[in-house]
Amino acid sequence: MKLLFCEIVISNFLQLLLMPILDGKAILYSFLSAPEVRIGVAFGSGGSQSLPATELPGVSSWLVKLATDTLSKRMVEPHRQCLALPASDLQKKAVGGVLCITVLSARKICSSSKGSPSRRHKCSAIDSKEEDQLENKELQTFVEIELEELTRRTNVRTGYNPNWNSTFNMILHDNAGILRFHLYECTPGSVKYDYLTSCEIKMRYSPDDSTIFWAMGPDSTVIAERAELCGKETEMTVPFEGVNLGELTVKVVLKEWHFADGSHSLTSFNLSTQNSLDEASISLSKTGRKICVTVVEGKDLIVKDKIGKSGPYVKLYYGKASKRTKTVSYTSNPVWNRKFEFDEIGGGEYLKIKCHQEETFGDESVGSARVNLEGLIEGLKRDVNIPLEKVSSGELRLQIEAVRVQDFEGSKNSHASSGDGWIELVLIEARDLVAADLGGTSDPYVRVHYGDLKRSTKIMYKTLNPKWHQTLEFPDDGSPLELHVKDHNALLPTSNIGDCVVEYQMLPPNEMADKWIPLQGVKQGEIHIQITRKKPELEKKPSSGSELSPAKMHHQISDQVKQMMIKLQSLVDNDDLEGVSKSLSELESLHETQEDYMVQLEMEQALLLNKINEIGQEILNSSPSFSRRVTFP
């Protein structure tokens, strides 16, 4: 069977809106209303054997709907296309590009729980000083950047005016593209991220080798910028979709365009931005564990019975990996029981879920969600029901578990301390803990397990939101760091009210990470910590075959003594007398070595002073006029 012809006719008189931007260097165009579309299609081998599409049930109506939806999404107000009008055409065909996107900050955003029209009006009316006084200052949000199939996310920040300042490299596979920015809220005590709103910035290559960026502003206005050359920074402030939902400020740099002839327009890029990119890539480092995700079943999914094969399936995205379940038969309560494995990634990487309905003429989305994978404990399976977003009903049941890979040559070995660093853990607070006492409160404290070392915080009485503000230190040897939140009881055994694991091995040295980690094994509760891998300032390495100078060795021994004192304190707290005795012997040996190097350092100092005096005397003897003016003691 052959497709004989395909004809699309847009009927009725339509108003085409033309809007010049950038001083007439480009034009945005769109229809003011959705056009009426008529489609004529015939299938067959020719002649009388051809069959009009209108005689095939559902085909004509499906094609009309597809064409109408496509036009509405791309060319009907407020969606506009861009036509560049360059002064000179370099006759180049751009086929891709490399972008650097920095999500700077947002202003006057509102949470989903307090997003009523009156509340949003209040958010838009108050100034920044008043916002800090509102009860919702614990609002926690992050932004997901989407370009084609690639997504990246910022860190989590608090408040109505969060500052992320997160930078990412992204790839474009065309001469035009759409950058979408999705705002999510982190709900306390929940593994799910709540979708709030979105905005987008479009870009297009101009034949004069410039780049045009544009977006919709308030009241259907247009925000447009033009970067004359690659490498030029373009900063834009774009309102989020919806009424009084705030605005987002981003910085976009088109680093280079790639052309069909293999050439590219590469320019130099400032080193500070490149450093930020290198730092941002750290978040994709592997931790040495596997994340096992079992997609068990779905409940109350929105599944439409259409022409052709129809059935739901789930796609999982984690880092650069993606997995997919099989398509089950048409049902709103499907059962998959499909298990997938991912290499765990540090830096707060989350699991993205998309649920689709398979159709003959194209799959349809029936919901999506984000899952927080922070704080998974090995051997403890997390069973959760995840509500789907952007749909009126539907949820997925997942089982999530972290498994240590025994033969992995990863974080523990490659990032373990070589005797020159320690871990600084600050236990700040917790919130929404479960009540372990009959009075509806708890007496919480934290028991910290770091390898064979164990330490505890002070006890906070009769509260579900304790504040410890306590700092603990451990020698950095790559051991697992576990936090066990317990309820103190003077008579009965202590009750466990939540556990979590702190992933710290992939953190850059001397850079503090601030985290809210959900507690496992309980229905609710989070713990707020700060953790830093402390390392002495790096010094220049000696040349091959040379030894450390006494001064450098003195500093190195001082650092070792500090680490030994930290270890000794932990052993004393745990009543490990054998370990204390051994550590004291090592400490005494270090002290003797330090004294030897101090004696050597004093000898070298004396020799250096004698050498200075000899050089001064030679200068004095070689210059009689100078000797009359300067005398040495």
PDB file of N, CA and C in Angstrom, residues 476-557:
ATOM      1  N   ASP A 476      38.960  10.457  58.390  1.00  0.00           N
ATOM      2  CA  ASP A 476      38.382  10.168  57.064  1.00  0.00           C
ATOM      3  C   ASP A 476      39.007   8.906  56.492  1.00  0.00           C
ATOM      4  N   ASP A 477      38.333   7.764  56.693  1.00  0.00           N
ATOM      5  CA  ASP A 477      38.828   6.506  56.131  1.00  0.00           C
ATOM      6  C   ASP A 477      37.822   5.860  55.185  1.00  0.00           C
ATOM      7  N   GLY A 478      36.779   6.613  54.807  1.00  0.00           N
ATOM      8  CA  GLY A 478      35.807   6.097  53.841  1.00  0.00           C
ATOM      9  C   GLY A 478      34.760   5.177  54.424  1.00  0.00           C
ATOM     10  N   SER A 479      34.678   5.059  55.750  1.00  0.00           N
ATOM     11  CA  SER A 479      33.709   4.143  56.367  1.00  0.00           C
ATOM     12  C   SER A 479      32.280   4.638  56.151  1.00  0.00           C
ATOM     13  N   PRO A 480      31.298   3.723  56.185  1.00  0.00           N
ATOM     14  CA  PRO A 480      29.894   4.152  56.088  1.00  0.00           C
ATOM     15  C   PRO A 480      29.528   5.021  57.286  1.00  0.00           C
ATOM     16  N   LEU A 481      28.725   6.044  57.032  1.00  0.00           N
ATOM     17  CA  LEU A 481      28.285   6.965  58.078  1.00  0.00           C
ATOM     18  C   LEU A 481      26.776   6.822  58.235  1.00  0.00           C
ATOM     19  N   GLU A 482      26.340   6.269  59.367  1.00  0.00           N
ATOM     20  CA  GLU A 482      24.928   6.005  59.607  1.00  0.00           C
ATOM     21  C   GLU A 482      24.433   6.844  60.782  1.00  0.00           C
ATOM     22  N   LEU A 483      23.219   7.353  60.650  1.00  0.00           N
ATOM     23  CA  LEU A 483      22.574   8.121  61.712  1.00  0.00           C
ATOM     24  C   LEU A 483      21.338   7.361  62.185  1.00  0.00           C
ATOM     25  N   HIS A 484      21.258   7.117  63.494  1.00  0.00           N
ATOM     26  CA  HIS A 484      20.117   6.420  64.082  1.00  0.00           C
ATOM     27  C   HIS A 484      19.469   7.361  65.099  1.00  0.00           C
ATOM     28  N   VAL A 485      18.273   7.846  64.768  1.00  0.00           N
ATOM     29  CA  VAL A 485      17.550   8.738  65.670  1.00  0.00           C
ATOM     30  C   VAL A 485      16.766   7.879  66.657  1.00  0.00           C
ATOM     31  N   LYS A 486      16.977   8.123  67.970  1.00  0.00           N
ATOM     32  CA  LYS A 486      16.373   7.278  68.990  1.00  0.00           C
ATOM     33  C   LYS A 486      15.616   8.133  70.006  1.00  0.00           C
ATOM     34  N   ASP A 487      14.652   7.488  70.650  1.00  0.00           N
ATOM     35  CA  ASP A 487      13.892   8.124  71.723  1.00  0.00           C
ATOM     36  C   ASP A 487      14.430   7.623  73.055  1.00  0.00           C
ATOM     37  N   HIS A 488      14.926   8.544  73.889  1.00  0.00           N
ATOM     38  CA  HIS A 488      15.513   8.163  75.173  1.00  0.00           C
ATOM     39  C   HIS A 488      14.422   7.729  76.154  1.00  0.00           C
ATOM     40  N   ASN A 489      14.716   6.662  76.895  1.00  0.00           N
ATOM     41  CA  ASN A 489      13.801   6.176  77.921  1.00  0.00           C
ATOM     42  C   ASN A 489      14.642   5.682  79.090  1.00  0.00           C
ATOM     43  N   ALA A 490      14.404   6.251  80.259  1.00  0.00           N
ATOM     44  CA  ALA A 490      15.247   5.935  81.403  1.00  0.00           C
ATOM     45  C   ALA A 490      15.021   4.524  81.920  1.00  0.00           C
ATOM     46  N   LEU A 491      13.818   3.986  81.771  1.00  0.00           N
ATOM     47  CA  LEU A 491      13.501   2.682  82.331  1.00  0.00           C
ATOM     48  C   LEU A 491      13.436   1.593  81.273  1.00  0.00           C
ATOM     49  N   LEU A 492      12.695   1.853  80.200  1.00  0.00           N
ATOM     50  CA  LEU A 492      12.535   0.859  79.140  1.00  0.00           C
ATOM     51  C   LEU A 492      13.638   1.016  78.098  1.00  0.00           C
ATOM     52  N   PRO A 493      13.825   0.025  77.224  1.00  0.00           N
ATOM     53  CA  PRO A 493      14.811   0.164  76.137  1.00  0.00           C
ATOM     54  C   PRO A 493      14.457   1.332  75.230  1.00  0.00           C
ATOM     55  N   THR A 494      15.473   1.943  74.662  1.00  0.00           N
ATOM     56  CA  THR A 494      15.255   3.083  73.765  1.00  0.00           C
ATOM     57  C   THR A 494      14.529   2.632  72.501  1.00  0.00           C
ATOM     58  N   SER A 495      13.703   3.527  71.961  1.00  0.00           N
ATOM     59  CA  SER A 495      12.953   3.237  70.733  1.00  0.00           C
ATOM     60  C   SER A 495      13.651   3.888  69.545  1.00  0.00           C
ATOM     61  N   ASN A 496      13.662   3.167  68.441  1.00  0.00           N
ATOM     62  CA  ASN A 496      14.242   3.712  67.208  1.00  0.00           C
ATOM     63  C   ASN A 496      13.171   4.492  66.461  1.00  0.00           C
ATOM     64  N   ILE A 497      13.433   5.760  66.120  1.00  0.00           N
ATOM     65  CA  ILE A 497      12.431   6.577  65.422  1.00  0.00           C
ATOM     66  C   ILE A 497      12.977   7.092  64.088  1.00  0.00           C
ATOM     67  N   GLY A 498      13.862   6.295  63.453  1.00  0.00           N
ATOM     68  CA  GLY A 498      14.318   6.634  62.100  1.00  0.00           C
ATOM     69  C   GLY A 498      15.809   6.459  61.920  1.00  0.00           C
ATOM     70  N   ASP A 499      16.187   6.040  60.724  1.00  0.00           N
ATOM     71  CA  ASP A 499      17.598   5.862  60.372  1.00  0.00           C
ATOM     72  C   ASP A 499      17.841   6.469  59.001  1.00  0.00           C
ATOM     73  N   CYS A 500      19.107   6.750  58.716  1.00  0.00           N
ATOM     74  CA  CYS A 500      19.502   7.176  57.371  1.00  0.00           C
ATOM     75  C   CYS A 500      21.014   6.995  57.222  1.00  0.00           C
ATOM     76  N   VAL A 501      21.459   7.027  55.982  1.00  0.00           N
ATOM     77  CA  VAL A 501      22.883   6.955  55.642  1.00  0.00           C
ATOM     78  C   VAL A 501      23.285   8.283  55.026  1.00  0.00           C
ATOM     79  N   VAL A 502      24.444   8.807  55.428  1.00  0.00           N
ATOM     80  CA  VAL A 502      24.970  10.051  54.868  1.00  0.00           C
ATOM     81  C   VAL A 502      26.052   9.694  53.850  1.00  0.00           C
ATOM     82  N   GLU A 503      25.798  10.031  52.576  1.00  0.00           N
ATOM     83  CA  GLU A 503      26.793   9.803  51.531  1.00  0.00           C
ATOM     84  C   GLU A 503      27.721  11.017  51.467  1.00  0.00           C
ATOM     85  N   TYR A 504      28.980  10.799  51.796  1.00  0.00           N
ATOM     86  CA  TYR A 504      29.933  11.913  51.851  1.00  0.00           C
ATOM     87  C   TYR A 504      31.193  11.653  51.022  1.00  0.00           C
ATOM     88  N   GLN A 505      31.402  10.394  50.570  1.00  0.00           N
ATOM     89  CA  GLN A 505      32.687  10.032  49.973  1.00  0.00           C
ATOM     90  C   GLN A 505      33.029  10.822  48.718  1.00  0.00           C
ATOM     91  N   MET A 506      32.019  11.278  47.970  1.00  0.00           N
ATOM     92  CA  MET A 506      32.273  11.962  46.711  1.00  0.00           C
ATOM     93  C   MET A 506      32.307  13.480  46.867  1.00  0.00           C
ATOM     94  N   LEU A 507      32.250  13.983  48.103  1.00  0.00           N
ATOM     95  CA  LEU A 507      32.274  15.431  48.296  1.00  0.00           C
ATOM     96  C   LEU A 507      33.660  15.985  48.001  1.00  0.00           C
ATOM     97  N   PRO A 508      33.750  17.155  47.385  1.00  0.00           N
ATOM     98  CA  PRO A 508      35.050  17.793  47.185  1.00  0.00           C
ATOM     99  C   PRO A 508      35.665  18.162  48.533  1.00  0.00           C
ATOM    100  N   PRO A 509      36.982  18.095  48.662  1.00  0.00           N
ATOM    101  CA  PRO A 509      37.627  18.432  49.940  1.00  0.00           C
ATOM    102  C   PRO A 509      37.336  19.871  50.354  1.00  0.00           C
ATOM    103  N   ASN A 510      37.118  20.052  51.659  1.00  0.00           N
ATOM    104  CA  ASN A 510      36.944  21.367  52.278  1.00  0.00           C
ATOM    105  C   ASN A 510      35.723  22.121  51.775  1.00  0.00           C
ATOM    106  N   GLU A 511      34.730  21.429  51.195  1.00  0.00           N
ATOM    107  CA  GLU A 511      33.493  22.056  50.768  1.00  0.00           C
ATOM    108  C   GLU A 511      32.326  21.452  51.546  1.00  0.00           C
ATOM    109  N   MET A 512      31.611  22.298  52.283  1.00  0.00           N
ATOM    110  CA  MET A 512      30.530  21.848  53.139  1.00  0.00           C
ATOM    111  C   MET A 512      29.276  21.540  52.334  1.00  0.00           C
ATOM    112  N   ALA A 513      28.632  20.395  52.637  1.00  0.00           N
ATOM    113  CA  ALA A 513      27.359  20.018  52.017  1.00  0.00           C
ATOM    114  C   ALA A 513      26.266  20.115  53.073  1.00  0.00           C
ATOM    115  N   ASP A 514      25.189  20.816  52.749  1.00  0.00           N
ATOM    116  CA  ASP A 514      24.050  21.015  53.650  1.00  0.00           C
ATOM    117  C   ASP A 514      22.889  20.165  53.139  1.00  0.00           C
ATOM    118  N   LYS A 515      22.376  19.239  53.972  1.00  0.00           N
ATOM    119  CA  LYS A 515      21.376  18.283  53.501  1.00  0.00           C
ATOM    120  C   LYS A 515      20.244  18.105  54.511  1.00  0.00           C
ATOM    121  N   TRP A 516      19.024  17.968  53.993  1.00  0.00           N
ATOM    122  CA  TRP A 516      17.882  17.439  54.741  1.00  0.00           C
ATOM    123  C   TRP A 516      17.675  16.019  54.236  1.00  0.00           C
ATOM    124  N   ILE A 517      17.783  15.025  55.098  1.00  0.00           N
ATOM    125  CA  ILE A 517      17.727  13.626  54.683  1.00  0.00           C
ATOM    126  C   ILE A 517      16.489  12.973  55.292  1.00  0.00           C
ATOM    127  N   PRO A 518      15.615  12.375  54.463  1.00  0.00           N
ATOM    128  CA  PRO A 518      14.444  11.671  55.011  1.00  0.00           C
ATOM    129  C   PRO A 518      14.876  10.462  55.831  1.00  0.00           C
ATOM    130  N   LEU A 519      14.201  10.221  56.945  1.00  0.00           N
ATOM    131  CA  LEU A 519      14.488   9.072  57.789  1.00  0.00           C
ATOM    132  C   LEU A 519      13.776   7.839  57.249  1.00  0.00           C
ATOM    133  N   GLN A 520      14.454   6.689  57.338  1.00  0.00           N
ATOM    134  CA  GLN A 520      13.913   5.438  56.827  1.00  0.00           C
ATOM    135  C   GLN A 520      13.335   4.619  57.973  1.00  0.00           C
ATOM    136  N   GLY A 521      12.404   3.722  57.614  1.00  0.00           N
ATOM    137  CA  GLY A 521      11.817   2.834  58.597  1.00  0.00           C
ATOM    138  C   GLY A 521      10.692   3.442  59.400  1.00  0.00           C
ATOM    139  N   VAL A 522      10.339   4.692  59.133  1.00  0.00           N
ATOM    140  CA  VAL A 522       9.247   5.380  59.818  1.00  0.00           C
ATOM    141  C   VAL A 522       8.396   6.103  58.786  1.00  0.00           C
ATOM    142  N   LYS A 523       7.201   6.538  59.204  1.00  0.00           N
ATOM    143  CA  LYS A 523       6.292   7.181  58.267  1.00  0.00           C
ATOM    144  C   LYS A 523       6.691   8.605  57.936  1.00  0.00           C
ATOM    145  N   GLN A 524       7.431   9.282  58.832  1.00  0.00           N
ATOM    146  CA  GLN A 524       7.766  10.676  58.596  1.00  0.00           C
ATOM    147  C   GLN A 524       9.022  11.023  59.375  1.00  0.00           C
ATOM    148  N   GLY A 525       9.552  12.208  59.062  1.00  0.00           N
ATOM    149  CA  GLY A 525      10.722  12.694  59.779  1.00  0.00           C
ATOM    150  C   GLY A 525      11.906  12.937  58.861  1.00  0.00           C
ATOM    151  N   GLU A 526      12.616  14.040  59.110  1.00  0.00           N
ATOM    152  CA  GLU A 526      13.822  14.388  58.375  1.00  0.00           C
ATOM    153  C   GLU A 526      14.871  14.893  59.355  1.00  0.00           C
ATOM    154  N   ILE A 527      16.132  14.749  58.983  1.00  0.00           N
ATOM    155  CA  ILE A 527      17.217  15.256  59.810  1.00  0.00           C
ATOM    156  C   ILE A 527      18.088  16.185  58.976  1.00  0.00           C
ATOM    157  N   HIS A 528      18.472  17.298  59.582  1.00  0.00           N
ATOM    158  CA  HIS A 528      19.245  18.341  58.905  1.00  0.00           C
ATOM    159  C   HIS A 528      20.693  18.256  59.367  1.00  0.00           C
ATOM    160  N   ILE A 529      21.611  18.044  58.414  1.00  0.00           N
ATOM    161  CA  ILE A 529      23.025  17.902  58.762  1.00  0.00           C
ATOM    162  C   ILE A 529      23.876  18.740  57.813  1.00  0.00           C
ATOM    163  N   GLN A 530      25.082  19.023  58.255  1.00  0.00           N
ATOM    164  CA  GLN A 530      26.124  19.604  57.399  1.00  0.00           C
ATOM    165  C   GLN A 530      27.346  18.725  57.530  1.00  0.00           C
ATOM    166  N   ILE A 531      27.972  18.413  56.403  1.00  0.00           N
ATOM    167  CA  ILE A 531      29.125  17.518  56.444  1.00  0.00           C
ATOM    168  C   ILE A 531      30.222  18.050  55.535  1.00  0.00           C
ATOM    169  N   THR A 532      31.460  17.922  56.005  1.00  0.00           N
ATOM    170  CA  THR A 532      32.630  18.425  55.268  1.00  0.00           C
ATOM    171  C   THR A 532      33.759  17.416  55.389  1.00  0.00           C
ATOM    172  N   ARG A 533      34.387  17.130  54.263  1.00  0.00           N
ATOM    173  CA  ARG A 533      35.614  16.321  54.268  1.00  0.00           C
ATOM    174  C   ARG A 533      36.787  17.271  54.429  1.00  0.00           C
ATOM    175  N   LYS A 534      37.264  17.414  55.650  1.00  0.00           N
ATOM    176  CA  LYS A 534      38.335  18.348  55.954  1.00  0.00           C
ATOM    177  C   LYS A 534      39.682  17.770  55.509  1.00  0.00           C
ATOM    178  N   LYS A 535      40.437  18.599  54.797  1.00  0.00           N
ATOM    179  CA  LYS A 535      41.791  18.217  54.401  1.00  0.00           C
ATOM    180  C   LYS A 535      42.706  19.419  54.578  1.00  0.00           C
ATOM    181  N   PRO A 536      43.965  19.193  55.015  1.00  0.00           N
ATOM    182  CA  PRO A 536      44.908  20.312  55.108  1.00  0.00           C
ATOM    183  C   PRO A 536      45.112  20.937  53.739  1.00  0.00           C
ATOM    184  N   GLU A 537      45.464  22.214  53.726  1.00  0.00           N
ATOM    185  CA  GLU A 537      45.705  22.889  52.463  1.00  0.00           C
ATOM    186  C   GLU A 537      46.790  22.156  51.690  1.00  0.00           C
ATOM    187  N   LEU A 538      46.520  21.905  50.408  1.00  0.00           N
ATOM    188  CA  LEU A 538      47.465  21.156  49.583  1.00  0.00           C
ATOM    189  C   LEU A 538      48.726  21.975  49.340  1.00  0.00           C
ATOM    190  N   GLU A 539      49.871  21.341  49.527  1.00  0.00           N
ATOM    191  CA  GLU A 539      51.143  21.995  49.272  1.00  0.00           C
ATOM    192  C   GLU A 539      51.770  21.387  48.042  1.00  0.00           C
ATOM    193  N   LYS A 540      52.758  22.063  47.499  1.00  0.00           N
ATOM    194  CA  LYS A 540      53.425  21.568  46.312  1.00  0.00           C
ATOM    195  C   LYS A 540      54.129  20.257  46.626  1.00  0.00           C
ATOM    196  N   LYS A 541      53.986  19.299  45.742  1.00  0.00           N
ATOM    197  CA  LYS A 541      54.632  18.009  45.952  1.00  0.00           C
ATOM    198  C   LYS A 541      56.134  18.133  45.710  1.00  0.00           C
ATOM    199  N   PRO A 542      56.950  17.436  46.509  1.00  0.00           N
ATOM    200  CA  PRO A 542      58.390  17.487  46.273  1.00  0.00           C
ATOM    201  C   PRO A 542      58.738  16.792  44.977  1.00  0.00           C
ATOM    202  N   SER A 543      59.853  17.184  44.409  1.00  0.00           N
ATOM    203  CA  SER A 543      60.297  16.556  43.164  1.00  0.00           C
ATOM    204  C   SER A 543      60.623  15.106  43.414  1.00  0.00           C
ATOM    205  N   SER A 544      60.648  14.317  42.352  1.00  0.00           N
ATOM    206  CA  SER A 544      60.839  12.886  42.456  1.00  0.00           C
ATOM    207  C   SER A 544      62.162  12.570  43.133  1.00  0.00           C
ATOM    208  N   GLY A 545      62.113  11.706  44.141  1.00  0.00           N
ATOM    209  CA  GLY A 545      63.324  11.294  44.832  1.00  0.00           C
ATOM    210  C   GLY A 545      63.704  12.193  45.987  1.00  0.00           C
ATOM    211  N   SER A 546      63.067  13.345  46.156  1.00  0.00           N
ATOM    212  CA  SER A 546      63.405  14.259  47.234  1.00  0.00           C
ATOM    213  C   SER A 546      62.568  13.957  48.461  1.00  0.00           C
ATOM    214  N   GLU A 547      62.985  14.458  49.630  1.00  0.00           N
ATOM    215  CA  GLU A 547      62.281  14.257  50.875  1.00  0.00           C
ATOM    216  C   GLU A 547      61.619  15.549  51.313  1.00  0.00           C
ATOM    217  N   LEU A 548      60.623  15.423  52.180  1.00  0.00           N
ATOM    218  CA  LEU A 548      59.957  16.604  52.707  1.00  0.00           C
ATOM    219  C   LEU A 548      60.916  17.374  53.597  1.00  0.00           C
ATOM    220  N   SER A 549      60.818  18.719  53.534  1.00  0.00           N
ATOM    221  CA  SER A 549      61.634  19.550  54.404  1.00  0.00           C
ATOM    222  C   SER A 549      61.151  19.404  55.837  1.00  0.00           C
ATOM    223  N   PRO A 550      62.005  19.711  56.826  1.00  0.00           N
ATOM    224  CA  PRO A 550      61.564  19.614  58.225  1.00  0.00           C
ATOM    225  C   PRO A 550      60.347  20.470  58.523  1.00  0.00           C
ATOM    226  N   ALA A 551      60.257  21.681  57.908  1.00  0.00           N
ATOM    227  CA  ALA A 551      59.099  22.539  58.165  1.00  0.00           C
ATOM    228  C   ALA A 551      57.810  21.884  57.680  1.00  0.00           C
ATOM    229  N   LYS A 552      57.842  21.315  56.456  1.00  0.00           N
ATOM    230  CA  LYS A 552      56.648  20.657  55.934  1.00  0.00           C
ATOM    231  C   LYS A 552      56.324  19.404  56.749  1.00  0.00           C
ATOM    232  N   MET A 553      57.365  18.671  57.124  1.00  0.00           N
ATOM    233  CA  MET A 553      57.124  17.481  57.928  1.00  0.00           C
ATOM    234  C   MET A 553      56.514  17.842  59.278  1.00  0.00           C
ATOM    235  N   HIS A 554      56.934  18.979  59.838  1.00  0.00           N
ATOM    236  CA  HIS A 554      56.375  19.438  61.106  1.00  0.00           C
ATOM    237  C   HIS A 554      54.868  19.698  60.973  1.00  0.00           C
ATOM    238  N   HIS A 555      54.460  20.352  59.879  1.00  0.00           N
ATOM    239  CA  HIS A 555      53.035  20.608  59.658  1.00  0.00           C
ATOM    240  C   HIS A 555      52.267  19.303  59.463  1.00  0.00           C
ATOM    241  N   GLN A 556      52.873  18.358  58.727  1.00  0.00           N
ATOM    242  CA  GLN A 556      52.201  17.090  58.476  1.00  0.00           C
ATOM    243  C   GLN A 556      51.996  16.309  59.767  1.00  0.00           C
ATOM    244  N   ILE A 557      53.024  16.319  60.625  1.00  0.00           N
ATOM    245  CA  ILE A 557      52.892  15.615  61.905  1.00  0.00           C
ATOM    246  C   ILE A 557      51.826  16.284  62.765  1.00  0.00           C
TER     247      ILE A 557
END
